[in-house]
Short mmCIF file of C-alpha atoms in Angstrom, two decimals:
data_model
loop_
_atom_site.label_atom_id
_atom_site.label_comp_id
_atom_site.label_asym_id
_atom_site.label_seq_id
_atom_site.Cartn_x
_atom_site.Cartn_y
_atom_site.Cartn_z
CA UNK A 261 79.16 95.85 8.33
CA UNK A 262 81.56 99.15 6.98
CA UNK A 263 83.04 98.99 10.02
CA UNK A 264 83.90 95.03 9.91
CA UNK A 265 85.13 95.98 6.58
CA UNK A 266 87.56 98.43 7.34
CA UNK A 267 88.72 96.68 9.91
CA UNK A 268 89.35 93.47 7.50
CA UNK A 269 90.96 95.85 5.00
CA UNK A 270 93.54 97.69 7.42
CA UNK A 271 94.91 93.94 8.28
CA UNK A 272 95.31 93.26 4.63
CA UNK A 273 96.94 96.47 4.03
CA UNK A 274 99.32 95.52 7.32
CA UNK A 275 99.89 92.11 5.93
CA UNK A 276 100.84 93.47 2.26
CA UNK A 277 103.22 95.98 4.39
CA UNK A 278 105.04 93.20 5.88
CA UNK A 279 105.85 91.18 3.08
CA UNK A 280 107.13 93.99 0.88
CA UNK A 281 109.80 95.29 3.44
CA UNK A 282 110.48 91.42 4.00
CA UNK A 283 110.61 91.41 -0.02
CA UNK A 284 112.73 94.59 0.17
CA UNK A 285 115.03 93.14 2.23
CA UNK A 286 115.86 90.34 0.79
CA UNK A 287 116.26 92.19 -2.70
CA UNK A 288 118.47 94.36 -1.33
CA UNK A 289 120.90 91.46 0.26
CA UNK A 290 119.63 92.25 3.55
CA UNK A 291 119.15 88.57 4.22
CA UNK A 292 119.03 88.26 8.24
CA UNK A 293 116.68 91.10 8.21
CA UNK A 294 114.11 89.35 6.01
CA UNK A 295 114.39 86.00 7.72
CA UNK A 296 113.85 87.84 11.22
CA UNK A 297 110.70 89.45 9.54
CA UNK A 298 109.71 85.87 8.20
CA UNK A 299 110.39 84.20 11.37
CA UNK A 300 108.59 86.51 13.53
CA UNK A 301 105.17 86.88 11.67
CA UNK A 302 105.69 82.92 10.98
CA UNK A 303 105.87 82.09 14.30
CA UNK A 304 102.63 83.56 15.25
CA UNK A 305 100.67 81.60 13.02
CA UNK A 306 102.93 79.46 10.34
CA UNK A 307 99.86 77.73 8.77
CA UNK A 308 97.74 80.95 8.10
CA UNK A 309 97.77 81.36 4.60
CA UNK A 310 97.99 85.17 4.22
CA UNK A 311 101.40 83.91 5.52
CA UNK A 312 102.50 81.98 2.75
CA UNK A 313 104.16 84.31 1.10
CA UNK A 314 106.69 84.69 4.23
CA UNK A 315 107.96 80.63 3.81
CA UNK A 316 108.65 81.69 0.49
CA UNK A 317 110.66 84.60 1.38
CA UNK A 318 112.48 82.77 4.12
CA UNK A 319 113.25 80.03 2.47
CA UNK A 320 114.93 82.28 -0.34
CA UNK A 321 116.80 84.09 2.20
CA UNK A 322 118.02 81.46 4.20
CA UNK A 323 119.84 79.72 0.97
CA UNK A 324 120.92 82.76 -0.50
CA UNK A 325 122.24 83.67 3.02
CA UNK A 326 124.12 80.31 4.00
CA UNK A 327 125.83 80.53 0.24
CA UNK A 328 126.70 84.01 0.80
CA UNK A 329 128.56 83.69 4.11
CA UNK A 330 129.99 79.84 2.75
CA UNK A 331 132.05 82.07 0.50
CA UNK A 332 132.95 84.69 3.39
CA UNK A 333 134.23 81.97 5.36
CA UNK A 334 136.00 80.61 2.44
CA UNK A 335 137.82 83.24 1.56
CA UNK A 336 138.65 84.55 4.67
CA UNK A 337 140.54 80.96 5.18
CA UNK A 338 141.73 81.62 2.09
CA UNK A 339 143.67 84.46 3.22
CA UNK A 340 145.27 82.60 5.61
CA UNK A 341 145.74 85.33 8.21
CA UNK A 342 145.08 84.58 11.54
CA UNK A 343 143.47 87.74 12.39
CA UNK A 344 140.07 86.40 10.32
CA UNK A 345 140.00 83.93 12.68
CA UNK A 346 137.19 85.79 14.77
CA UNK A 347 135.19 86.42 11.85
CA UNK A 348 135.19 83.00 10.74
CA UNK A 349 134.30 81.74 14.16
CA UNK A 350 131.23 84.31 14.48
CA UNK A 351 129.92 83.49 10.77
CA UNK A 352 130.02 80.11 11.76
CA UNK A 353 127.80 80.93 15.07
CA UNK A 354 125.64 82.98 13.43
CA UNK A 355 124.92 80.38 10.61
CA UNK A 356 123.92 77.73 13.09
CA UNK A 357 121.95 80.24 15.44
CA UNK A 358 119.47 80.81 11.88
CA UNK A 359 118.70 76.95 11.95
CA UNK A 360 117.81 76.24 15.44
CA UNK A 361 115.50 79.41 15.21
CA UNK A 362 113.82 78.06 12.37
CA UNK A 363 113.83 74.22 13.20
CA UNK A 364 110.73 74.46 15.88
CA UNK A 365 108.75 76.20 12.86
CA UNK A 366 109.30 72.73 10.74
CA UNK A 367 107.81 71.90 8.95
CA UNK A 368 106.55 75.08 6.52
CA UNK A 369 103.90 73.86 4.10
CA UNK A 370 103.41 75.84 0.94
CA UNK A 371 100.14 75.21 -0.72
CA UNK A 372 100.20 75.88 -3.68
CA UNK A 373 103.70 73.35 -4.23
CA UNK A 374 101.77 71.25 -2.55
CA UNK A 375 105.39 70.56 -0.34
CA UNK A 376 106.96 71.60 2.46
CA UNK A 377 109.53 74.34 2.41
CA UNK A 378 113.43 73.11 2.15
CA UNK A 379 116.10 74.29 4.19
CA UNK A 380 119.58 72.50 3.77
CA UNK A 381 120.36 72.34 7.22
CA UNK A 382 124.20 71.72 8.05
CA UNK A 383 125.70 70.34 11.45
CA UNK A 384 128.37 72.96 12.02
CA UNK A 385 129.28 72.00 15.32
CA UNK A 386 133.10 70.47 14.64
CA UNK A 387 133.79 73.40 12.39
CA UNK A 388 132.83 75.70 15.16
CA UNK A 389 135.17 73.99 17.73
CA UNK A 390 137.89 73.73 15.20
CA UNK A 391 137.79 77.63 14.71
CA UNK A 392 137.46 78.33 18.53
CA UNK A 393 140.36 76.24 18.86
CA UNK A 394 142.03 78.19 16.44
CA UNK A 395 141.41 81.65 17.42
CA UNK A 396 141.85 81.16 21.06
CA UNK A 397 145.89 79.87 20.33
CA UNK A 398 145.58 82.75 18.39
CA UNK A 399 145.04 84.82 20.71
CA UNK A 400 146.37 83.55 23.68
CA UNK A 401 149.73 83.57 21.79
CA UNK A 402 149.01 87.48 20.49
CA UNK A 403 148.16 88.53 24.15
CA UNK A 404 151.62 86.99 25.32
CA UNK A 405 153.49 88.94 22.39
CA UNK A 406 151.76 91.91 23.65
CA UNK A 407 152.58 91.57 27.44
CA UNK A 408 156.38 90.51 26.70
CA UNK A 409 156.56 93.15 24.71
CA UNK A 410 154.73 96.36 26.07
CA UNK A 411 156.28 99.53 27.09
CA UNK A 412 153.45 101.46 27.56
CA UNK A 413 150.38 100.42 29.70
CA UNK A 414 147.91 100.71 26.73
CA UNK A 415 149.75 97.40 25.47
CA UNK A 416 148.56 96.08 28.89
CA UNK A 417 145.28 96.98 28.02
CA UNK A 418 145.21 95.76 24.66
CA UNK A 419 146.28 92.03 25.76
CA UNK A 420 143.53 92.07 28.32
CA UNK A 421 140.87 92.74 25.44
CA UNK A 422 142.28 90.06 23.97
CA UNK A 423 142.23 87.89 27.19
CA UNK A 424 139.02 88.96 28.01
CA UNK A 425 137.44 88.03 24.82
CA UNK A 426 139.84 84.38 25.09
CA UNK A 427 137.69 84.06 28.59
CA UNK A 428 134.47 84.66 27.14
CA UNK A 429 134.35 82.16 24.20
CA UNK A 430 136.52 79.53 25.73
CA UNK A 431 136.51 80.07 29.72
CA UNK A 432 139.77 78.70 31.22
CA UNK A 433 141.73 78.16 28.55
CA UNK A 434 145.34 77.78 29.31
CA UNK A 435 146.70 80.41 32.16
CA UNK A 436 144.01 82.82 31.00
CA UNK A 437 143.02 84.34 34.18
CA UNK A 438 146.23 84.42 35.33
CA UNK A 439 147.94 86.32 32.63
CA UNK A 440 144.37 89.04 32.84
CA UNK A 441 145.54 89.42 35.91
CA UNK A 442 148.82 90.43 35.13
CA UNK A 443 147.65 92.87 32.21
CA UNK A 444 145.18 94.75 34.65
CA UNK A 445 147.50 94.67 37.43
CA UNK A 446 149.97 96.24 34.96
CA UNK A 447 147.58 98.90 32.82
CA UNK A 448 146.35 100.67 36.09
CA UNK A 449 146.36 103.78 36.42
CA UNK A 450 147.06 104.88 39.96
CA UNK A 451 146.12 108.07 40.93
CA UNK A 452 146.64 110.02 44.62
CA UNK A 453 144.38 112.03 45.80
CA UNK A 454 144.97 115.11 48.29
CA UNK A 455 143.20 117.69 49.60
CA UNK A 456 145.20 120.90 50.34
CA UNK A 457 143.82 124.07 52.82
CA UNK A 458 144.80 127.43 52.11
CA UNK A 459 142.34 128.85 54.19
CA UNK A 460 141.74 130.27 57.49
CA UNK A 461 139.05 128.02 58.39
CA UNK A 462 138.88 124.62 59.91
CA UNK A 463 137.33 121.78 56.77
CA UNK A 464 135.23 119.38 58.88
CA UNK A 465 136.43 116.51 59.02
CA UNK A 466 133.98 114.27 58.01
CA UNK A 467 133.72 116.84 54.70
CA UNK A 468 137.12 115.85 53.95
CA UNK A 469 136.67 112.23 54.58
CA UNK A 470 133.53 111.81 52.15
CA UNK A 471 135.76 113.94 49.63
CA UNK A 472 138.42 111.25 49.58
CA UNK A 473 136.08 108.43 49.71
CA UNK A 474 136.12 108.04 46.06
CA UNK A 475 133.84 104.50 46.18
CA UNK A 476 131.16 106.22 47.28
CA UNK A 477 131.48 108.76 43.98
CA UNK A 478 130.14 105.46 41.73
CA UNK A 479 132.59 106.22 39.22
CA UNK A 480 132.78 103.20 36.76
CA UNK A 481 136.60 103.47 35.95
CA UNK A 482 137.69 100.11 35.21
CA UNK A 483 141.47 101.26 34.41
CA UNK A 484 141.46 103.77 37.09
CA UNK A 485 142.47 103.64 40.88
CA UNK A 486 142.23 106.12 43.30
CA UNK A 487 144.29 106.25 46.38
CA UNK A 488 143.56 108.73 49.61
CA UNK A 489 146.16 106.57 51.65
CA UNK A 490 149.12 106.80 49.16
CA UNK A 491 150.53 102.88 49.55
CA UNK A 492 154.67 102.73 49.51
CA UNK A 493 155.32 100.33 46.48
CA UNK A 494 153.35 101.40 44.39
CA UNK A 495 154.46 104.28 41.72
CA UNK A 496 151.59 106.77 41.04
CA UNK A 497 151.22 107.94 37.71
CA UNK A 498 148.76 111.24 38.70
CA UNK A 499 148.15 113.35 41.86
CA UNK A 500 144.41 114.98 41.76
CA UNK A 501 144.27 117.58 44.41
CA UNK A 502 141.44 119.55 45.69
CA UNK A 503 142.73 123.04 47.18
CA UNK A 504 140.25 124.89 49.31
CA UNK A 505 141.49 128.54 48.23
CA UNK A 506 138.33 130.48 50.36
CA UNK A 507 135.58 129.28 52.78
CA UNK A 508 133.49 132.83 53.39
CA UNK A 509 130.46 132.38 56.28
CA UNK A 510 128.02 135.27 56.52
CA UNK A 511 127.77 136.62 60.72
CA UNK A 512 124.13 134.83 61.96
CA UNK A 513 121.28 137.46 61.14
CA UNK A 514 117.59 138.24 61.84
CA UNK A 515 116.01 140.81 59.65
CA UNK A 516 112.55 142.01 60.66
CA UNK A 517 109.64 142.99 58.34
CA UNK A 518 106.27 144.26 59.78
CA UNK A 519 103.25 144.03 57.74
CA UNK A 520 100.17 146.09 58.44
CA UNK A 521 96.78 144.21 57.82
CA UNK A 522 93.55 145.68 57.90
CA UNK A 523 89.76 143.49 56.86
CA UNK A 524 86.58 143.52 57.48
CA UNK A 525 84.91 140.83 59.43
CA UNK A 526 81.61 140.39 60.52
CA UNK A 527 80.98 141.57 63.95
CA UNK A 528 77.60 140.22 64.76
CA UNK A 529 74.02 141.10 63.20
CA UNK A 530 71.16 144.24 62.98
CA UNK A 531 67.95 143.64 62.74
CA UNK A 532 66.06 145.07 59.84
CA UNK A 533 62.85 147.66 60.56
CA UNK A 534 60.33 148.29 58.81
CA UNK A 535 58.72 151.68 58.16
CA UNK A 536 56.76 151.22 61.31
CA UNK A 537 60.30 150.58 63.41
CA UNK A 538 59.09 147.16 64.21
CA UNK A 539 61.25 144.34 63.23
CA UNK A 540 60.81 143.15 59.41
CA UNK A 541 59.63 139.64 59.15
CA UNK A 542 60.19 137.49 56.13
CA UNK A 543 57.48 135.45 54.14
CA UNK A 544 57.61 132.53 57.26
CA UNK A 545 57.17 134.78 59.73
CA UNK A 546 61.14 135.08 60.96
CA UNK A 547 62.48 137.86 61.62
CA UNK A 548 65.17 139.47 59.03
CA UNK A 549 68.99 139.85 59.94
CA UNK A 550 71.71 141.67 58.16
CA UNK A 551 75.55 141.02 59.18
CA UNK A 552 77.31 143.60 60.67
CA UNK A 553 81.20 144.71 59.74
CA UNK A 554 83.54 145.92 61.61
CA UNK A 555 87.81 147.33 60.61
CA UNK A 556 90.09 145.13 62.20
CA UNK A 557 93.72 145.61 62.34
CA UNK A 558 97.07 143.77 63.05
CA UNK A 559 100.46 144.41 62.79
CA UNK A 560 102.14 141.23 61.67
CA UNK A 561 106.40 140.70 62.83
CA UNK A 562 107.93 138.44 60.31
CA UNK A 563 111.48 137.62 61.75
CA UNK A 564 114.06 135.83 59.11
CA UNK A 565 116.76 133.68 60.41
CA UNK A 566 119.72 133.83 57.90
CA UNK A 567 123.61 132.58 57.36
CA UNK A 568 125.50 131.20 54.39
CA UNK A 569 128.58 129.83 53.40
CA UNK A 570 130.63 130.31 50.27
CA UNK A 571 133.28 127.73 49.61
CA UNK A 572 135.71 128.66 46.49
CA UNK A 573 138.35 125.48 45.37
CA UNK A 574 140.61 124.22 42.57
CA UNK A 575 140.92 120.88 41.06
CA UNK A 576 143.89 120.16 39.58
CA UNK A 577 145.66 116.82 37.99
CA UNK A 578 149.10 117.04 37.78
CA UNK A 579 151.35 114.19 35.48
CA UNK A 580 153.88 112.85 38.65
CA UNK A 581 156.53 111.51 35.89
CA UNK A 582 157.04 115.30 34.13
CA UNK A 583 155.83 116.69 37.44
CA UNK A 584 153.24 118.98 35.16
CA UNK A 585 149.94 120.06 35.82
CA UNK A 586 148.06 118.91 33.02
CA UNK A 587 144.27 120.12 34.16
CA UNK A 588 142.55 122.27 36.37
CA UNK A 589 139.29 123.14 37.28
CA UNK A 590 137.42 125.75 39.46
CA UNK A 591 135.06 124.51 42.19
CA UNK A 592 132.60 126.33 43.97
CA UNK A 593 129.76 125.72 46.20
CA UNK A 594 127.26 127.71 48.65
CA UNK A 595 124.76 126.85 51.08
CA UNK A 596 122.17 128.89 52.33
CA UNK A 597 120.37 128.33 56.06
CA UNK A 598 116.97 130.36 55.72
CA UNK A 599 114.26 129.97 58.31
CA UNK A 600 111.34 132.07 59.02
CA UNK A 601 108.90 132.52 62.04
CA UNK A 602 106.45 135.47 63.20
CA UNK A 603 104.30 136.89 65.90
CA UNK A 604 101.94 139.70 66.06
CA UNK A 605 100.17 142.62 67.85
CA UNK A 606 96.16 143.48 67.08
CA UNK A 607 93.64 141.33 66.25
CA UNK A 608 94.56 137.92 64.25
CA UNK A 609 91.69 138.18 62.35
CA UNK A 610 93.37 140.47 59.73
CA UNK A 611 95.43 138.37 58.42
CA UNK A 612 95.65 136.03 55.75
CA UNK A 613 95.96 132.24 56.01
CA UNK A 614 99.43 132.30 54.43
CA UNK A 615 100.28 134.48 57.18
CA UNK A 616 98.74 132.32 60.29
CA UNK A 617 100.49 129.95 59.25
CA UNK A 618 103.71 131.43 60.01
CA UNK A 619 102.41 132.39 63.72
CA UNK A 620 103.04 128.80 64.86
CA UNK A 621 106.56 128.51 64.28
CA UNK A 622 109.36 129.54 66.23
CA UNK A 623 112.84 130.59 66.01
CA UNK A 624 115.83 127.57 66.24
CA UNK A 625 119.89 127.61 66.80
CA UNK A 626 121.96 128.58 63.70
CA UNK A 627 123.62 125.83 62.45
CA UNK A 628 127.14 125.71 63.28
CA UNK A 629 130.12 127.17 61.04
CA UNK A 630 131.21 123.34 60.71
CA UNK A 631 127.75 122.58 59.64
CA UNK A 632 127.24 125.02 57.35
CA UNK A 633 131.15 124.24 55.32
CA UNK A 634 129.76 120.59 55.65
CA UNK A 635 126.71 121.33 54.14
CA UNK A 636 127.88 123.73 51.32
CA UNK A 637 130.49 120.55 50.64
CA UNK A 638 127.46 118.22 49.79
CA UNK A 639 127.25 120.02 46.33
CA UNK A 640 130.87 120.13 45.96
CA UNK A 641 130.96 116.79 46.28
CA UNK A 642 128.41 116.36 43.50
CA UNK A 643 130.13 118.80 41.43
CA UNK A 644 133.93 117.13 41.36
CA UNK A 645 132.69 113.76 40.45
CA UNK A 646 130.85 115.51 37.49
CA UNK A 647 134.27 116.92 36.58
CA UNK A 648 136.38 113.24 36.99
CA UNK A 649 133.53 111.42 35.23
CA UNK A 650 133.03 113.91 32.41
CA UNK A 651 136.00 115.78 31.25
CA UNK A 652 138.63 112.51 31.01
CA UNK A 653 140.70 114.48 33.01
CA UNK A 654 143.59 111.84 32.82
CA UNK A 655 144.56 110.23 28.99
CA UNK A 656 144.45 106.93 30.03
CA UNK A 657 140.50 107.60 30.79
CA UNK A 658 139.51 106.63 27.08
CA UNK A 659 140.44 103.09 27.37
CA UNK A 660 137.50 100.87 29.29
CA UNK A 661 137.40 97.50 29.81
#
């Protein structure tokens, strides 16, 4: 019975909770958020009556809301600058996105008014196309200011925002798609990428192939291209080149270790005599062992195969119109090829599983020189896209689509 009780009295205490920051809300001209909290606990059960108190409060919300934004929108026309235009429209959305989430709750009876709750529900369909209509001329004509207009490719960029957005509220409007083409094509970036040697060794050239392959990086530049295979007509604006300044690789090496083991292991059994020198029997009748120990020793070989490679390179960006380098970056990578394998003299009984398990494996080749560059470039790769993706290395990195 307490326990049924508590249980009753923590929902209350919930429910109370709920309608005071739904009350809260809406005193503090937080409409949308207390007609979301209405709506939601409303729409689990709209005809308990521990939710009454949330028709109330939505109903209150909703008309205080609609006049709220009504004189917004009125204003803002009021103004009469285009540029409100987008606020209008979404105010407009907004407004009839409240009454089609309410509608399937119709209707909201309230008790004690013995009535159902009002909500002055407005068709604003026409006003909504009107206003699209509006604000895509709007900015269909602001985009083609910007594009006749632009002398730096950041204007390119900001008439494909304003393309973009044209496309997404009224798709094919006009030469839309045509003229974001023309803004993209014309707020690239282009950059070149090279890859200089100033070493003595030989970069694999599959290493240098996966360096250039800049897809495979997954870098999500949408105003950014990057060329390997410079192409003629077009003019690059940056060159990003990766200088290998050192490639070091250790000579191939074995290093021995022995290890002396030494344990006792039973060797065998003795017989246990009694004081009579006969053979002690236990309380069935058999007779009593005792193990016997014995020192065993083995010297253990452990043989490890060892190499490494060291490669040291610069990143720099350099600005192909002033012809200055404007970033660069230190790059460095290793790889280490470590493999271990054993044998022994003496008996195998000294030693230690850890060690056994060693016993069973065998020397193999070094990898090559070319492997080992190739393999130290795996983390270089991994560590120049970090440095493209993550220090905007060119300006025009902060815009995105």
């Amino acid at each position: 019975m307490k326990k049924t009780l508590l249980i009753i009295s923590v929902i209350i205490l919930a429910a109370c909770g709920g309608v005071k920051k739904t009350q809260e809300a809406l005193n503090s001209g937080n409409y949308v958020s207390a007609m979301n909290k209405a709506i939601k606990n409303l729409a689990e059960n709209k005809t308990k009556k521990g939710h009454q108190a949330y028709v109330l409060l939505l109903e209150d919300a909703f008309a205080k809301n609609v006049e709220r934004e009504m004189e917004q929108i009125s204003f803002l026309k009021g103004d009469g600058n285009p540029a409100n235009l987008e606020s209008i429209y979404n105010k407009y959305l907004h407004l009839k996105e409240i009454q089609q989430r309410i509608r399937p709750l119709m209707p909201l009876p309230i008790y004690d008014e013995n009535r159902n709750a009002s909500f002055d529900f407005v068709n604003y369909d026409s006003r909504i196309v009107a206003t699209k209509n509006n604000l895509s001329e709007y900015l269909y004509s602001n985009a083609n200011s910007l594009l006749a207009s632009a002398k730096e490719k950041a204007d390119y960029r900001a008439a494909y925002g304003e393309l973009k957005y044209l496309q997404e509220i009224n798709p094919g409007y006009k030469e839309t798609i045509s003229k974001m083409e023309e803004a993209y094509t014309q707020g690239l970036e282009y950059v070149r990428v090279e890859i200089g040697n100033d070493t003595q060794q030989i970069i694999p050239e599959r290493l240098e192939e996966e360096l250039l392959d800049f897809n495979g990086y997954g870098l999500d530049n949408f105003w950014m291209e990057y060329h390997s295979n410079p192409i003629a007509d077009i003019r690059y604006d940056y060159a990003l080149n990766v200088n290998f300044r050192e490639i070091n690789i250790s000579p191939e090496q074995v290093n021995e270790k022995e290890i002396i083991k030494e344990k006792l292991v039973k060797d065998g059994y003795d017989y246990v005599l009694d004081n009579n020198g006969n053979v002690a029997k236990d309380s069935l009748g058999n007779d009593i062992k005792v193990d016997k120990f014995k020192k065993v020793k083995c010297s253990f070989y452990q043989f490890t195969q060892f190499k490494a490679a060291q490669i040291g390179a610069k990143v720099s960006i350099t600005d192909l119109e002033s012809g200055q380098e404007i970033n660069s970056y230190p790059l460095s990578s290793e790889f280490v090829f470590e493999h271990v394998y054993a044998n022994y003299r003496g008996d195998k009984r000294a030693l230690g599983t850890d060690l056994i398990s060693l016993l069973d494996v065998r020397a193999v080749p070094f990898p090559t020189n070319e492997q080992m560059v190739y393999d130290a470039g795996e983390d270089l790769k991994l560590r120049l896209k970090s440095i493209i993706s993550q220090n905007r290395i060119i300006a025009g990195n902060q815009f995105n689509d």
